[in-house]
Amino acid sequence: MTHPTDADCVFCKIVAGKLPCFKLLEDGATIAFMDINPVNPGHALAVAKGHWPTVDAIPADVLADVARTAQRVAKAAVKALAPEGVNLVQANGAAAGQSVPHLHIHVMPRRRGDNVSLNWTPVPGDMKDIEAVADKLKAAL
Ligand code: AMP
Ligand code: ZN
């Protein structure tokens, strides 16, 4: 299977075996390996083998493959590490916290009080504003 690649991309280098990783699994379209800056023990990444930067660029079937791989890793984390929770996190663009522009899903085992700053406190929105943005989104679907 051929994939788009970017010679300067760190994840493309890992996919190509030019950089080392702690590999968990690999299939035709995806690879999963440990994050080397873990927020918690077991923090891993499910990564498309092809170089697509973001969720709007990647083909839907490959995104589904990455999601399947993330689920496999999450199930292994639940079984092997018994976390109190797991987050799947996927960032697109620097403003969203993306540092590697090659699509990946973080699998983050969580514990209460672990101070990983992902969680927010819900504050009710203005229903008119919510409806207006919903209308914009529906027009773009
Ligand atoms: P994001 O900030 O969502 O783009 O996530 C990129 C993640 O890749 C970060 O959590 C980094 O710690 C991780 N990372 C960067 N380089 C490597 C590498 N060579 N091996 C494993 N993980 C990496
Ligand atoms: Zn890449």
XYZ file of N, CA and C and ligand atoms in Angstrom:
447
model
N 0.854 -1.202 0.000
C 0.000 0.000 0.000
C 0.890 1.252 0.000
N 0.586 2.206 -0.869
C 1.383 3.441 -0.887
C 0.635 4.542 -0.131
N 1.398 5.405 0.515
C 0.820 6.480 1.314
C 1.503 7.773 0.931
N 0.801 8.901 1.049
C 1.499 10.179 0.925
C 2.495 10.327 2.073
N 3.665 10.867 1.781
C 4.657 11.063 2.842
C 5.233 12.472 2.758
N 5.828 12.903 3.876
C 6.508 14.199 3.937
C 7.872 13.930 4.558
N 8.927 14.195 3.792
C 10.288 13.839 4.207
C 10.705 14.528 5.509
N 10.074 15.665 5.835
C 10.467 16.408 7.037
C 9.626 16.058 8.259
N 8.684 15.135 8.104
C 7.710 14.863 9.171
C 8.229 13.762 10.100
N 8.195 14.031 11.392
C 8.720 13.083 12.379
C 7.916 11.773 12.373
N 6.604 11.838 12.209
C 5.820 10.599 12.211
C 6.027 9.819 10.909
N 6.206 10.515 9.784
C 6.543 9.797 8.542
C 7.869 9.061 8.704
N 8.807 9.676 9.409
C 10.101 9.018 9.639
C 9.924 7.777 10.515
N 9.045 7.859 11.498
C 8.779 6.684 12.347
C 8.112 5.587 11.514
N 7.122 5.971 10.703
C 6.428 4.995 9.842
C 7.433 4.290 8.930
N 8.391 5.056 8.414
C 9.379 4.505 7.478
C 10.503 3.750 8.189
N 10.495 3.749 9.525
C 11.539 3.058 10.279
C 12.843 3.831 10.346
N 12.786 5.127 9.994
C 14.009 5.952 10.035
C 14.241 6.573 11.406
N 13.216 6.583 12.219
C 13.336 7.020 13.617
C 12.769 5.906 14.491
N 13.342 5.707 15.677
C 12.846 4.629 16.544
C 11.548 5.017 17.241
N 10.826 3.983 17.657
C 9.643 4.218 18.500
C 9.411 2.961 19.322
N 8.607 3.123 20.380
C 8.139 1.958 21.137
C 6.823 1.537 20.499
N 6.932 0.668 19.486
C 5.768 0.303 18.685
C 4.859 -0.655 19.443
N 3.556 -0.382 19.376
C 2.568 -1.255 20.005
C 1.937 -2.187 18.988
N 1.596 -1.650 17.837
C 0.999 -2.464 16.779
C 1.107 -1.715 15.465
N 0.903 -2.472 14.401
C 0.956 -1.909 13.062
C 0.001 -2.707 12.196
N -0.753 -2.018 11.326
C -1.543 -2.727 10.309
C -1.358 -1.998 8.982
N -2.172 -2.307 7.997
C -1.945 -1.743 6.669
C -1.952 -0.225 6.628
N -2.849 0.385 7.371
C -3.045 1.832 7.266
C -2.578 2.609 8.480
N -2.259 1.908 9.580
C -1.973 2.621 10.835
C -0.815 2.003 11.609
N -0.311 2.798 12.543
C 0.706 2.326 13.476
C 0.367 2.962 14.828
N 0.704 2.272 15.904
C 0.517 2.849 17.237
C 1.820 2.703 17.997
N 2.207 3.785 18.660
C 3.450 3.754 19.445
C 3.313 4.671 20.655
N 4.259 4.533 21.587
C 4.208 5.315 22.823
C 4.595 6.767 22.555
N 3.887 7.697 23.209
C 4.274 9.107 23.182
C 5.493 9.278 24.089
N 6.517 9.968 23.585
C 7.746 10.112 24.379
C 7.672 11.283 25.366
N 6.543 11.984 25.386
C 6.299 13.008 26.417
C 4.973 12.676 27.101
N 4.934 11.554 27.808
C 3.628 11.071 28.291
C 3.033 11.966 29.373
N 1.732 12.247 29.247
C 1.040 12.983 30.318
C 0.768 12.069 31.497
N 0.674 10.779 31.226
C 0.456 9.749 32.233
C 1.095 8.470 31.703
N 1.406 7.503 32.577
C 1.922 6.231 32.066
C 0.920 5.593 31.096
N 1.418 5.139 29.958
C 0.558 4.495 28.971
C 0.100 5.418 27.855
N 0.440 6.692 27.926
C 0.067 7.649 26.862
C 0.655 7.168 25.537
N -0.228 6.891 24.577
C 0.200 6.335 23.289
C -0.498 7.090 22.158
N -0.040 6.842 20.949
C -0.569 7.532 19.768
C -0.986 6.511 18.729
N -2.182 6.687 18.193
C -2.633 5.916 17.025
C -2.469 6.838 15.826
N -1.704 6.391 14.838
C -1.218 7.284 13.786
C -1.530 6.684 12.418
N -2.011 7.519 11.506
C -2.163 7.078 10.115
C -0.769 6.867 9.523
N -0.601 5.837 8.719
C 0.706 5.666 8.064
C 0.943 6.754 7.025
N -0.130 7.193 6.369
C 0.003 8.245 5.369
C 0.078 9.615 6.008
N 0.687 10.550 5.301
C 0.822 11.914 5.813
C -0.370 12.762 5.379
N -1.360 12.822 6.271
C -2.456 13.786 6.127
C -2.431 14.612 7.406
N -2.349 15.933 7.301
C -2.152 16.743 8.510
C -3.325 16.731 9.480
N -4.542 16.807 8.958
C -5.672 17.132 9.839
C -6.931 16.338 9.479
N -7.918 16.424 10.343
C -9.165 15.653 10.198
C -9.922 16.014 8.930
N -9.793 17.266 8.477
C -10.510 17.661 7.263
C -9.795 17.203 5.995
N -8.530 16.773 6.139
C -7.747 16.377 4.956
C -7.709 14.859 4.740
N -7.828 14.110 5.823
C -7.630 12.650 5.726
C -8.872 11.975 5.128
N -8.688 10.954 4.276
C -9.863 10.209 3.786
C -10.623 9.557 4.958
N -11.943 9.521 4.853
C -12.783 9.029 5.955
C -12.450 7.580 6.317
N -12.129 6.758 5.309
C -11.856 5.353 5.633
C -10.550 5.212 6.421
N -9.573 6.065 6.139
C -8.314 5.993 6.902
C -8.535 6.510 8.327
N -9.354 7.559 8.452
C -9.684 8.051 9.795
C -10.355 6.950 10.610
N -11.222 6.190 9.965
C -11.884 5.072 10.647
C -10.850 4.022 11.071
N -9.858 3.784 10.213
C -8.793 2.841 10.570
C -8.018 3.337 11.798
N -7.729 4.644 11.834
C -6.989 5.208 12.975
C -7.836 5.093 14.244
N -9.138 5.342 14.110
C -10.035 5.224 15.275
C -10.057 3.793 15.799
N -10.067 2.826 14.866
C -10.070 1.412 15.266
C -8.786 1.075 16.033
N -7.672 1.587 15.531
C -6.389 1.348 16.208
C -6.381 2.016 17.582
N -6.908 3.238 17.663
C -6.983 3.918 18.967
C -7.814 3.102 19.951
N -8.906 2.511 19.464
C -9.738 1.692 20.343
C -8.982 0.455 20.831
N -8.223 -0.174 19.927
C -7.440 -1.354 20.339
C -6.454 -0.984 21.449
N -5.786 0.167 21.273
C -4.805 0.601 22.273
C -5.521 0.963 23.578
N -6.669 1.634 23.467
C -7.417 2.003 24.673
C -7.864 0.762 25.444
N -8.309 -0.260 24.704
C -8.730 -1.498 25.375
C -7.544 -2.161 26.071
N -6.386 -2.120 25.430
C -5.179 -2.693 26.052
C -4.814 -1.909 27.302
N -4.963 -0.580 27.244
C -4.647 0.254 28.412
C -5.593 -0.078 29.563
N -6.884 -0.232 29.250
C -7.861 -0.569 30.289
C -7.506 -1.910 30.935
N -7.132 -2.869 30.077
C -6.824 -4.228 30.558
C -5.509 -4.268 31.349
N -4.492 -3.600 30.820
C -3.148 -3.756 31.388
C -2.858 -2.763 32.508
N -3.490 -1.583 32.456
C -3.112 -0.517 33.381
C -4.228 -0.120 34.331
N -5.435 -0.593 34.066
C -6.601 -0.271 34.910
C -6.673 1.209 35.279
N -6.680 2.093 34.291
C -6.827 3.522 34.616
C -8.246 3.796 35.108
N -8.444 4.964 35.726
C -9.805 5.340 36.140
C -10.606 5.890 34.968
N -9.901 6.330 33.929
C -10.562 6.846 32.727
C -9.569 6.862 31.581
N -10.070 7.104 30.388
C -9.222 7.226 29.197
C -9.771 8.371 28.349
N -8.894 9.246 27.897
C -9.272 10.236 26.882
C -8.683 9.850 25.537
N -9.498 9.981 24.495
C -8.991 10.000 23.124
C -8.992 11.462 22.704
N -7.841 11.952 22.275
C -7.707 13.371 21.938
C -7.066 13.492 20.567
N -7.612 14.373 19.759
C -7.098 14.531 18.395
C -7.087 16.021 18.070
N -5.908 16.574 17.838
C -5.772 18.020 17.634
C -5.539 18.345 16.167
N -6.119 19.473 15.740
C -5.963 19.944 14.362
C -5.597 21.415 14.381
N -4.368 21.709 13.992
C -3.919 23.096 13.951
C -3.262 23.504 15.265
N -2.319 24.445 15.149
C -1.566 24.888 16.326
C -2.481 25.463 17.406
N -3.536 26.161 16.990
C -4.440 26.768 17.974
C -5.162 25.704 18.791
N -5.272 24.502 18.223
C -5.918 23.391 18.924
C -4.893 22.537 19.670
N -3.629 22.966 19.644
C -2.592 22.239 20.368
C -1.855 21.208 19.548
N -2.047 21.225 18.230
C -1.347 20.234 17.395
C 0.105 20.669 17.195
N 1.021 19.785 17.537
C 2.445 20.079 17.341
C 3.048 19.254 16.221
N 2.447 18.122 15.884
C 2.925 17.295 14.764
C 1.793 17.244 13.728
N 1.983 17.902 12.577
C 0.902 17.969 11.587
C 0.805 16.712 10.726
N 0.556 15.607 11.405
C 0.366 14.289 10.770
C -0.665 13.606 11.639
N -1.819 13.290 11.072
C -2.977 12.939 11.893
C -2.714 11.787 12.861
N -3.101 12.012 14.101
C -2.943 11.006 15.154
C -4.000 11.229 16.222
N -4.321 10.147 16.911
C -5.226 10.205 18.062
C -4.428 9.817 19.299
N -4.433 10.712 20.302
C -3.810 10.391 21.585
C -4.708 9.424 22.352
N -4.099 8.422 22.955
C -4.797 7.554 23.907
C -4.171 7.843 25.261
N -4.959 8.484 26.124
C -4.417 8.971 27.397
C -5.127 8.313 28.577
N -4.458 7.379 29.249
C -5.028 6.861 30.493
C -5.118 7.992 31.513
N -6.205 8.033 32.259
C -6.422 9.128 33.210
C -6.692 8.597 34.611
N -6.330 9.422 35.590
C -6.694 9.162 36.984
C -7.259 10.437 37.575
N -8.173 10.305 38.520
C -8.722 11.498 39.185
C -7.582 12.310 39.779
N -7.643 13.615 39.572
C -6.649 14.494 40.188
C -5.286 14.425 39.540
N -5.205 13.891 38.299
C -3.879 13.788 37.665
C -3.418 15.109 37.055
N -4.287 16.107 37.097
C -3.920 17.457 36.646
C -3.570 17.564 35.172
N -4.001 16.600 34.359
C -3.863 16.745 32.914
C -4.905 17.783 32.481
N -4.456 18.862 31.834
C -5.380 19.982 31.606
C -6.141 19.833 30.296
N -7.132 18.949 30.315
C -8.008 18.739 29.160
C -9.448 19.038 29.503
N -9.740 18.964 30.778
C -11.144 19.019 31.185
C -11.587 20.458 31.434
N -12.838 20.723 31.144
C -13.372 22.050 31.350
C -14.694 21.942 32.079
N -15.096 23.072 32.675
C -16.359 23.118 33.395
C -17.436 23.643 32.450
N -18.505 22.874 32.235
C -19.545 23.346 31.322
C -20.245 24.602 31.848
N -20.394 25.585 30.988
C -21.150 26.801 31.300
C -22.237 26.918 30.232
N -23.514 27.044 30.633
C -24.581 27.103 29.629
C -24.360 28.245 28.647
N -24.594 27.952 27.353
C -24.439 28.966 26.317
C -25.752 29.670 26.036
N -25.669 30.699 25.216
C -26.857 31.415 24.757
C -27.515 30.602 23.641
N -28.768 30.211 23.834
C -29.420 29.295 22.893
C -29.513 29.882 21.486
N -29.726 31.190 21.402
C -29.782 31.846 20.084
C -28.423 31.727 19.382
N -27.345 31.959 20.114
C -25.991 31.847 19.532
C -25.720 30.413 19.088
N -26.097 29.453 19.940
C -25.868 28.041 19.603
C -26.630 27.684 18.335
N -27.884 28.129 18.268
C -28.712 27.834 17.091
C -28.123 28.480 15.830
N -27.625 29.706 15.949
C -27.072 30.406 14.785
C -25.836 29.675 14.247
N -24.983 29.198 15.138
C -23.793 28.466 14.677
C -24.196 27.107 14.112
N -25.210 26.475 14.729
C -25.708 25.198 14.198
C -26.190 25.379 12.764
N -26.863 26.484 12.501
C -27.351 26.748 11.141
C -26.182 26.871 10.163
N -25.101 27.556 10.586
C -23.917 27.682 9.719
C -23.310 26.318 9.434
N -23.220 25.505 10.487
C -22.627 24.164 10.314
C -23.488 23.316 9.392
N -24.793 23.352 9.601
C -25.692 22.525 8.772
C -25.594 22.927 7.306
N -25.415 24.218 7.059
C -25.288 24.692 5.677
C -23.991 24.204 5.044
N -22.998 23.858 5.866
C -21.694 23.428 5.345
C -21.571 21.908 5.234
N -22.555 21.181 5.751
C -22.467 19.707 5.728
C -22.615 19.157 4.311
P 0.024 16.882 19.063
O 0.616 17.981 19.927
O -1.408 16.589 19.320
O 0.358 17.134 17.604
O 0.775 15.565 19.511
C 2.049 15.220 19.084
C 2.613 14.273 20.108
O 3.701 13.603 19.513
C 3.151 14.959 21.360
O 2.441 14.475 22.500
C 4.612 14.562 21.389
O 5.042 14.252 22.693
C 4.645 13.336 20.509
N 5.897 13.096 19.838
C 6.659 13.983 19.159
N 7.749 13.364 18.640
C 7.652 12.053 19.004
C 8.458 10.902 18.779
N 9.601 10.968 18.074
N 8.050 9.722 19.285
C 6.899 9.643 19.983
N 6.101 10.675 20.224
C 6.468 11.880 19.751
Zn 3.917 12.717 8.199
